[in-house]
PDB file of C-alpha atoms in Angstrom:
ATOM      1  CA  MET A   1     -17.659  -4.958 -18.234  1.00  0.00           C
ATOM      2  CA  ASP A   2     -13.867  -4.764 -18.900  1.00  0.00           C
ATOM      3  CA  ILE A   3     -11.321  -6.530 -16.784  1.00  0.00           C
ATOM      4  CA  PHE A   4     -10.104  -3.296 -15.106  1.00  0.00           C
ATOM      5  CA  LEU A   5     -13.768  -2.822 -13.582  1.00  0.00           C
ATOM      6  CA  THR A   6     -14.005  -6.392 -12.684  1.00  0.00           C
ATOM      7  CA  ALA A   7     -10.862  -6.298 -10.801  1.00  0.00           C
ATOM      8  CA  HIS A   8     -12.199  -3.177  -9.008  1.00  0.00           C
ATOM      9  CA  LEU A   9     -15.697  -4.079  -8.450  1.00  0.00           C
ATOM     10  CA  LYS A  10     -16.373  -7.522  -8.641  1.00  0.00           C
ATOM     11  CA  SER A  11     -15.803 -10.647  -6.843  1.00  0.00           C
ATOM     12  CA  ALA A  12     -12.556 -12.875  -7.515  1.00  0.00           C
ATOM     13  CA  ASP A  13     -14.736 -15.546  -9.069  1.00  0.00           C
ATOM     14  CA  ASP A  14     -15.976 -12.872 -11.433  1.00  0.00           C
ATOM     15  CA  PHE A  15     -12.563 -11.718 -12.241  1.00  0.00           C
ATOM     16  CA  PHE A  16     -11.170 -15.226 -12.803  1.00  0.00           C
ATOM     17  CA  ALA A  17     -13.772 -15.920 -15.207  1.00  0.00           C
ATOM     18  CA  ASP A  18     -13.090 -12.922 -17.269  1.00  0.00           C
ATOM     19  CA  PHE A  19      -9.249 -13.104 -17.124  1.00  0.00           C
ATOM     20  CA  THR A  20      -7.347 -13.995 -20.183  1.00  0.00           C
ATOM     21  CA  PRO A  21      -3.548 -14.627 -20.557  1.00  0.00           C
ATOM     22  CA  GLY A  22      -1.718 -11.406 -21.008  1.00  0.00           C
ATOM     23  CA  ASP A  23      -4.219  -9.267 -19.060  1.00  0.00           C
ATOM     24  CA  ALA A  24      -1.880  -9.130 -15.866  1.00  0.00           C
ATOM     25  CA  LYS A  25       0.418  -6.624 -17.710  1.00  0.00           C
ATOM     26  CA  ALA A  26      -2.472  -4.735 -19.269  1.00  0.00           C
ATOM     27  CA  VAL A  27      -2.897  -0.808 -18.979  1.00  0.00           C
ATOM     28  CA  ASP A  28      -5.805   1.162 -19.084  1.00  0.00           C
ATOM     29  CA  PRO A  29      -6.344   4.374 -21.085  1.00  0.00           C
ATOM     30  CA  LYS A  30      -4.934   6.351 -18.266  1.00  0.00           C
ATOM     31  CA  GLY A  31      -1.927   4.177 -17.672  1.00  0.00           C
ATOM     32  CA  ARG A  32      -2.874   2.409 -14.606  1.00  0.00           C
ATOM     33  CA  GLY A  33      -2.166  -1.386 -14.459  1.00  0.00           C
ATOM     34  CA  LEU A  34      -4.898  -4.086 -13.429  1.00  0.00           C
ATOM     35  CA  LEU A  35      -2.929  -4.650 -10.105  1.00  0.00           C
ATOM     36  CA  LEU A  36      -3.617  -1.044  -9.061  1.00  0.00           C
ATOM     37  CA  MET A  37      -7.352  -1.753  -9.777  1.00  0.00           C
ATOM     38  CA  SER A  38      -7.489  -4.898  -7.955  1.00  0.00           C
ATOM     39  CA  LEU A  39      -6.001  -3.213  -4.741  1.00  0.00           C
ATOM     40  CA  GLN A  40      -9.166  -1.007  -4.726  1.00  0.00           C
ATOM     41  CA  ASN A  41     -11.483  -3.901  -4.465  1.00  0.00           C
ATOM     42  CA  LYS A  42     -13.820  -3.265  -1.565  1.00  0.00           C
ATOM     43  CA  ASP A  43     -14.240  -7.265  -0.892  1.00  0.00           C
ATOM     44  CA  LEU A  44     -11.128  -8.112   1.025  1.00  0.00           C
ATOM     45  CA  PRO A  45     -10.933 -11.771  -0.005  1.00  0.00           C
ATOM     46  CA  SER A  46     -11.383 -10.682  -3.566  1.00  0.00           C
ATOM     47  CA  ARG A  47      -8.814  -7.789  -3.072  1.00  0.00           C
ATOM     48  CA  TYR A  48      -6.088 -10.366  -1.758  1.00  0.00           C
ATOM     49  CA  ALA A  49      -6.937 -13.454  -4.182  1.00  0.00           C
ATOM     50  CA  VAL A  50      -6.895 -11.051  -7.168  1.00  0.00           C
ATOM     51  CA  SER A  51      -3.940  -9.019  -6.232  1.00  0.00           C
ATOM     52  CA  ASN A  52      -1.848 -11.954  -5.268  1.00  0.00           C
ATOM     53  CA  PHE A  53      -2.717 -13.815  -8.571  1.00  0.00           C
ATOM     54  CA  LEU A  54      -1.800 -10.872 -10.685  1.00  0.00           C
ATOM     55  CA  LEU A  55       1.746 -10.685  -8.882  1.00  0.00           C
ATOM     56  CA  ASP A  56       2.086 -14.556  -9.506  1.00  0.00           C
ATOM     57  CA  GLN A  57       1.446 -13.517 -13.221  1.00  0.00           C
ATOM     58  CA  SER A  58       4.051 -10.874 -12.963  1.00  0.00           C
ATOM     59  CA  ALA A  59       1.894  -7.726 -13.074  1.00  0.00           C
ATOM     60  CA  PRO A  60       3.872  -4.712 -12.635  1.00  0.00           C
ATOM     61  CA  ALA A  61       3.920  -3.391  -9.024  1.00  0.00           C
ATOM     62  CA  ASN A  62       5.894  -0.081  -9.669  1.00  0.00           C
ATOM     63  CA  THR A  63       3.015   1.752 -11.528  1.00  0.00           C
ATOM     64  CA  SER A  64       0.962   4.633 -10.488  1.00  0.00           C
ATOM     65  CA  GLY A  65      -2.448   5.795 -10.827  1.00  0.00           C
ATOM     66  CA  ASN A  66      -4.533   8.760 -10.210  1.00  0.00           C
ATOM     67  CA  GLY A  67      -2.658  11.687  -8.202  1.00  0.00           C
ATOM     68  CA  GLY A  68       0.637   9.561  -8.599  1.00  0.00           C
ATOM     69  CA  ALA A  69      -0.776   6.848  -6.040  1.00  0.00           C
ATOM     70  CA  THR A  70       1.434   3.766  -6.238  1.00  0.00           C
ATOM     71  CA  ALA A  71       0.209   0.325  -5.274  1.00  0.00           C
ATOM     72  CA  LEU A  72       1.393   0.911  -1.611  1.00  0.00           C
ATOM     73  CA  HIS A  73      -0.530   4.242  -1.353  1.00  0.00           C
ATOM     74  CA  ILE A  74      -3.678   2.396  -2.874  1.00  0.00           C
ATOM     75  CA  LEU A  75      -3.263  -0.703  -0.717  1.00  0.00           C
ATOM     76  CA  PHE A  76      -3.137   1.153   2.770  1.00  0.00           C
ATOM     77  CA  GLY A  77      -5.407   4.020   1.619  1.00  0.00           C
ATOM     78  CA  GLN A  78      -8.542   1.734   1.593  1.00  0.00           C
ATOM     79  CA  VAL A  79     -11.096   1.806   4.312  1.00  0.00           C
ATOM     80  CA  SER A  80     -11.143  -1.836   5.052  1.00  0.00           C
ATOM     81  CA  HIS A  81      -8.095  -3.889   5.658  1.00  0.00           C
ATOM     82  CA  ASP A  82      -6.816  -7.158   7.253  1.00  0.00           C
ATOM     83  CA  VAL A  83      -3.517  -6.193   8.646  1.00  0.00           C
ATOM     84  CA  ILE A  84      -1.975  -9.468   8.383  1.00  0.00           C
ATOM     85  CA  GLU A  85      -3.011  -9.867   4.714  1.00  0.00           C
ATOM     86  CA  ASP A  86      -1.754  -6.400   4.041  1.00  0.00           C
ATOM     87  CA  ALA A  87       1.488  -6.938   5.469  1.00  0.00           C
ATOM     88  CA  ARG A  88       1.995 -10.119   3.394  1.00  0.00           C
ATOM     89  CA  LEU A  89       0.766  -8.471   0.017  1.00  0.00           C
ATOM     90  CA  ALA A  90       2.761  -5.353   0.838  1.00  0.00           C
ATOM     91  CA  ARG A  91       5.733  -7.532   1.083  1.00  0.00           C
ATOM     92  CA  ARG A  92       5.108  -9.227  -2.065  1.00  0.00           C
ATOM     93  CA  LEU A  93       4.723  -5.772  -3.799  1.00  0.00           C
ATOM     94  CA  ILE A  94       7.982  -4.448  -2.584  1.00  0.00           C
ATOM     95  CA  ASP A  95       9.546  -7.777  -3.648  1.00  0.00           C
ATOM     96  CA  ALA A  96       8.165  -6.985  -6.966  1.00  0.00           C
ATOM     97  CA  GLY A  97       9.624  -3.441  -7.332  1.00  0.00           C
ATOM     98  CA  ALA A  98       7.093  -1.296  -5.442  1.00  0.00           C
ATOM     99  CA  ASP A  99       8.943   1.550  -3.852  1.00  0.00           C
ATOM    100  CA  ILE A 100       8.326   2.243  -0.156  1.00  0.00           C
ATOM    101  CA  ASN A 101       9.504   5.855  -0.674  1.00  0.00           C
ATOM    102  CA  ALA A 102       7.534   6.739  -3.802  1.00  0.00           C
ATOM    103  CA  ARG A 103       5.775  10.147  -3.513  1.00  0.00           C
ATOM    104  CA  ASP A 104       2.456  10.704  -4.957  1.00  0.00           C
ATOM    105  CA  ASP A 105       1.681  14.110  -6.658  1.00  0.00           C
ATOM    106  CA  ASN A 106       1.379  15.632  -3.138  1.00  0.00           C
ATOM    107  CA  GLY A 107       4.739  14.418  -1.993  1.00  0.00           C
ATOM    108  CA  ARG A 108       3.153  11.797   0.265  1.00  0.00           C
ATOM    109  CA  VAL A 109       4.993   8.421   0.813  1.00  0.00           C
ATOM    110  CA  PRO A 110       2.789   5.440   1.533  1.00  0.00           C
ATOM    111  CA  PHE A 111       3.736   5.182   5.092  1.00  0.00           C
ATOM    112  CA  LEU A 112       1.548   8.372   5.800  1.00  0.00           C
ATOM    113  CA  GLU A 113      -1.408   6.217   4.353  1.00  0.00           C
ATOM    114  CA  VAL A 114      -0.221   3.413   7.081  1.00  0.00           C
ATOM    115  CA  LEU A 115      -0.178   5.931  10.116  1.00  0.00           C
ATOM    116  CA  ASN A 116      -3.699   6.966   9.061  1.00  0.00           C
ATOM    117  CA  MET A 117      -5.226   3.586   9.296  1.00  0.00           C
ATOM    118  CA  LYS A 118      -7.680   2.946  12.042  1.00  0.00           C
ATOM    119  CA  TYR A 119      -5.665   0.684  13.985  1.00  0.00           C
ATOM    120  CA  SER A 120      -3.454   0.700  17.169  1.00  0.00           C
ATOM    121  CA  ASP A 121       0.241   0.699  16.885  1.00  0.00           C
ATOM    122  CA  ASP A 122       0.199  -2.841  18.086  1.00  0.00           C
ATOM    123  CA  ASP A 123      -2.234  -4.024  15.475  1.00  0.00           C
ATOM    124  CA  LEU A 124      -0.315  -2.277  12.634  1.00  0.00           C
ATOM    125  CA  LYS A 125       3.177  -3.908  14.034  1.00  0.00           C
ATOM    126  CA  PRO A 126       3.175  -6.397  10.979  1.00  0.00           C
ATOM    127  CA  ILE A 127       3.295  -3.605   8.606  1.00  0.00           C
ATOM    128  CA  TYR A 128       5.459  -1.390  10.611  1.00  0.00           C
ATOM    129  CA  ASP A 129       8.233  -4.348  10.911  1.00  0.00           C
ATOM    130  CA  LEU A 130       8.054  -4.619   7.210  1.00  0.00           C
ATOM    131  CA  TRP A 131       9.092  -1.038   6.791  1.00  0.00           C
ATOM    132  CA  PHE A 132      11.997  -0.945   9.375  1.00  0.00           C
ATOM    133  CA  GLU A 133      13.251  -4.086   7.568  1.00  0.00           C
ATOM    134  CA  GLN A 134      13.832  -2.019   4.477  1.00  0.00           C
ATOM    135  CA  PRO A 135      17.346  -0.384   4.296  1.00  0.00           C
ATOM    136  CA  TYR A 136      15.982   2.963   3.853  1.00  0.00           C
ATOM    137  CA  ALA A 137      12.366   4.103   4.829  1.00  0.00           C
ATOM    138  CA  ASP A 138      11.866   7.891   4.286  1.00  0.00           C
ATOM    139  CA  PHE A 139      10.222   9.106   7.499  1.00  0.00           C
ATOM    140  CA  THR A 140      11.382  12.723   7.309  1.00  0.00           C
ATOM    141  CA  SER A 141      10.399  13.855   3.702  1.00  0.00           C
ATOM    142  CA  VAL A 142       7.835  16.660   3.957  1.00  0.00           C
ATOM    143  CA  SER A 143       4.680  16.584   1.534  1.00  0.00           C
ATOM    144  CA  ARG A 144       3.486  19.267  -0.241  1.00  0.00           C
ATOM    145  CA  HIS A 145       1.026  19.836   2.697  1.00  0.00           C
ATOM    146  CA  GLY A 146       3.940  20.438   5.276  1.00  0.00           C
ATOM    147  CA  VAL A 147       3.928  16.848   6.874  1.00  0.00           C
ATOM    148  CA  SER A 148       6.476  13.941   7.074  1.00  0.00           C
ATOM    149  CA  PRO A 149       5.449  10.641   8.712  1.00  0.00           C
ATOM    150  CA  ILE A 150       7.138  11.531  11.719  1.00  0.00           C
ATOM    151  CA  THR A 151       5.545  15.035  12.078  1.00  0.00           C
ATOM    152  CA  PHE A 152       2.390  13.498  11.053  1.00  0.00           C
ATOM    153  CA  ALA A 153       2.606  10.697  13.784  1.00  0.00           C
ATOM    154  CA  LYS A 154       3.415  13.143  16.525  1.00  0.00           C
ATOM    155  CA  LYS A 155      -0.041  14.878  15.840  1.00  0.00           C
ATOM    156  CA  LEU A 156      -1.878  11.778  16.597  1.00  0.00           C
ATOM    157  CA  PRO A 157      -2.252  10.847  20.233  1.00  0.00           C
ATOM    158  CA  PHE A 158      -2.553   7.179  19.409  1.00  0.00           C
ATOM    159  CA  ARG A 159       0.738   6.905  17.604  1.00  0.00           C
ATOM    160  CA  GLY A 160       3.501   7.493  20.294  1.00  0.00           C
ATOM    161  CA  ALA A 161       5.148   4.075  19.985  1.00  0.00           C
ATOM    162  CA  ILE A 162       5.766   4.389  16.273  1.00  0.00           C
ATOM    163  CA  VAL A 163       7.133   8.002  16.661  1.00  0.00           C
ATOM    164  CA  ALA A 164       9.908   6.682  18.886  1.00  0.00           C
ATOM    165  CA  ARG A 165      10.709   3.815  16.477  1.00  0.00           C
ATOM    166  CA  MET A 166      10.958   6.234  13.519  1.00  0.00           C
ATOM    167  CA  GLU A 167      13.169   8.651  15.416  1.00  0.00           C
ATOM    168  CA  THR A 168      15.407   5.676  16.371  1.00  0.00           C
ATOM    169  CA  TYR A 169      15.537   4.406  12.966  1.00  0.00           C
ATOM    170  CA  VAL A 170      16.174   7.821  11.358  1.00  0.00           C
ATOM    171  CA  SER A 171      18.957   8.754  13.995  1.00  0.00           C
ATOM    172  CA  GLU A 172      20.803   5.327  13.480  1.00  0.00           C
ATOM    173  CA  ARG A 173      21.025   6.027   9.652  1.00  0.00           C
ATOM    174  CA  SER A 174      22.147   9.731   9.910  1.00  0.00           C
TER     175      SER A 174
END
């Protein structure tokens, strides 16, 4: 199995057994970096261990994969999460150059993935706080499907607290 599939599908132990120096910056035939593959690993401890290791090895954090999805789209678009670990990893990705406002091929910013996560606003506070620390978080750009983070959150009955926070953030910067 190649290192990309190992990062995506196997345990951290399997990955570390197969990893060789230089792999961190490798790109698959579709132009996806190894970090993007590790962020899709369904095993949470392996996802975090391998992704953090790759960041330690200077893997690029500002690449995109299928459909223009960036590292942040992929991280928050997964089904399973440890919100605290996601926030820590997202901070590292941002510090390494991941763009919080990058739009995928449908014009969706990563924060739409955060809003779609199956957790309460209180649970998501560490991730929200990370976004609101940024000098400019885009909550108003409309995707190809006609939604911005603010309009999407308004449609969800369990996102009332974050709507007010996004509106305040936007009004303070306009």
